């Protein structure tokens, strides 16, 4: 076929246009007729522009015989050659879009009608909307599309400065295969006007996947993409090379100015915005696919609407090399008489989803779950809030209070005020108050209050009764334990126990009331041991109280290297529970606990996700009297493990236990989970307040003792999903799919298709009518 090649990087140059010559050669080697019309210099970031009022002049370029290296530029003439066999490219002192117009209608007619316009290969990727909307490469392909010509924008995404000729050759071969395959299967229903193809410059690109892709919608964050400078900016070719290779990033000057000051400005786009948006995005979009070393194809309409978004993430079927044939040049392309309205006017989405979880592990899984449950026409996705905004952001991003909005963000970023003002149209991913469950000393009080009113509650047999106390400084420990009757009596009995029979001691586990990630947890059996723990923390605390801020409502963090000292003057609340011994152990003799993901929706429906995890300690279990300080043998929190064993996280239902025992444990967990949430809602309503237009996910930890009893250890809001590990990501995504189907779809009244094999994964365990509508 006859292919018109253009680009936005200009003629061959090792600085700004290192790929064009190689692609042209491979197209010609494949048997195609190739005509080339390029800007005479680098014209990146110019989009689909034309220079009005300027007379455009051509130059005639004879390419060098060398297609790689520094001597690829060739020779430029002011007039065309008179030789019949001369190989000349046309260079225009205009824009990429202008080169398409001039190449289609003013040159190359002697070669026959042009069947396809290929723009590229661009020097760098053109993934995500931030790049695509400014790209001269896509601008040229769009110009061809509005001229009713088939067009493909081809971009090569590089990841290092090492522009290996072998990899470039492979990318060109692969690019030609994709171009030929797309041309052969071009839709006849006018659903697609052009394709944006991004090929990564990585080893093995020809054997990696080629995937259909959606275009990631992203934005510049606040601040200018221009930098104030003194004097003249650098050479355009060199500046483009520096931008593409990530050497510049703009720290915008956004300070107030009084009057005008004479300034110069240089284009220094903040590419970290783009990279962050890709990092936080889910699978199936162009940025993510290329980042993972695969080629992506994005079908587009010439109105900026993505065509066939339903194919995002599915593999594009290339013919085998033996099936690849040269597509013969066609006759004149038939003009399309009636432009289809498909894709021209997207239906208004039912709700807007702001998913900015700020966790690179779980954010893509939430986005993927959202896309799996809801068709693209139902939801408008936003993956990050504008910077420097907090409570006003959601109100600003939604067009009106009638527009329905879903917020899935960190607790601190949730717009509770907007949610309160729009209870029927705004759904948020957390209750405002839930201390009754997530603070250990509050949880202890919740259980005590509930069991006192309900003596037959399962919490009595599945939650160890805790002693809660406050300690300002280690020297006041005795005073703090005055009302901890059971604890003091137990420690007194332990003193009387014979040293020869340590197994008869009652051991206790100490937990800071607002700690997380296993920090500050210790074992003790006597008053002296408990005092030593607090004295040790007191000795480790900073010399000045100014070094630690008051953290009454936030979890502690490790400090001073890997130590997890506790500053008692700032974290006063502690609980002590009878230590569960002996625990249920498997063949490797390692202790484990069960992580259960729970969804609470509205006011109040509680669901347990069936696919639970078993998290194992780093070392074989030892009795507490043998090594009470060896936390790696009795703490099962994988956050404490520098290099977790490959078997540290396993599927609960795959544990080597009898099926009836696994089912029995699961039944206990469901019963206790439903009971603890009802207890918090009814016995501690001040400290656990549900909202009809909110849902929240929790991580509950259970320990199973040797007799098979499941004990509730703690309740975590915004659980650390990373503990699942890379191999079991589908468990987290499956849970969030359940959240979308139950917590989100039901609120917005969206009917979603059943997901085969997953409809029973979210097990309802309690429905509590709190009278809130």
Coordinates of N, CA and C in Angstrom, one line a residue, residues 15 17 24 58 97 135 144 223 288 366 449 506 509 521 527-528 546 563 608 611-612 617 624 651 668 682 696 769:
X15 N 19.6 13.6 18.2 CA 19.1 14.3 19.4 C 17.6 14.3 19.5
X17 N 15.2 13.1 16.6 CA 14.4 12.2 15.7 C 15.2 11.0 15.3
X24 N 11.0 4.0 8.2 CA 10.7 4.1 6.7 C 11.4 2.9 6.0
X58 N 8.9 24.4 1.1 CA 9.4 23.1 1.2 C 10.9 23.1 1.0
X97 N 0.5 18.8 11.3 CA -0.8 18.7 10.6 C -0.7 19.3 9.2
X135 N 0.2 16.4 21.7 CA 1.2 15.7 20.8 C 1.0 16.1 19.4
X144 N -5.1 13.8 9.4 CA -5.4 12.9 8.3 C -6.8 12.3 8.5
X223 N -0.2 24.6 39.2 CA 1.1 25.2 39.0 C 1.3 25.3 37.5
X288 N -0.4 2.4 31.7 CA 0.0 1.2 32.5 C 0.5 0.1 31.6
X366 N -8.5 -1.1 43.1 CA -9.8 -0.4 43.3 C -10.3 0.0 41.9
X449 N -19.2 -3.5 77.7 CA -20.5 -2.9 77.8 C -21.5 -3.9 77.2
X506 N 0.3 -17.5 84.1 CA -0.7 -16.9 83.2 C 0.1 -15.8 82.5
X509 N -0.4 -10.3 77.1 CA 0.1 -9.5 76.0 C -0.3 -8.1 76.2
X521 N 4.1 -4.2 71.0 CA 3.5 -5.3 71.6 C 4.6 -6.1 72.4
X527 N 4.6 -8.2 87.6 CA 4.7 -6.8 87.7 C 6.1 -6.3 87.4
X528 N 7.1 -7.0 87.8 CA 8.5 -6.6 87.5 C 8.7 -6.6 86.0
X546 N 9.8 18.1 72.5 CA 9.5 18.8 71.3 C 9.8 17.9 70.1
X563 N 13.9 0.8 65.7 CA 13.3 0.6 67.0 C 11.9 1.1 67.0
X608 N -18.9 -10.3 55.4 CA -17.6 -10.9 55.5 C -17.2 -11.4 54.1
X611 N -13.0 -15.0 51.1 CA -11.6 -15.4 50.8 C -10.7 -14.8 51.7
X612 N -10.4 -15.4 52.8 CA -9.6 -14.9 53.9 C -8.2 -15.3 53.7
X617 N 3.9 -16.2 61.3 CA 5.0 -15.6 61.9 C 6.3 -16.0 61.1
X624 N 5.7 -18.8 75.6 CA 6.1 -17.5 76.1 C 7.2 -17.5 77.1
X651 N -3.7 -18.6 51.4 CA -5.2 -18.6 51.4 C -5.7 -19.4 52.5
X668 N -17.5 -19.3 62.9 CA -17.3 -18.5 64.1 C -16.9 -17.0 63.8
X682 N -24.7 -0.2 68.9 CA -25.8 -0.1 69.9 C -25.2 0.2 71.3
X696 N -17.7 1.4 54.6 CA -16.3 1.3 55.1 C -15.8 -0.1 55.0
X769 N -30.8 -2.3 62.1 CA -31.6 -1.2 61.7 C -31.4 -0.1 62.8

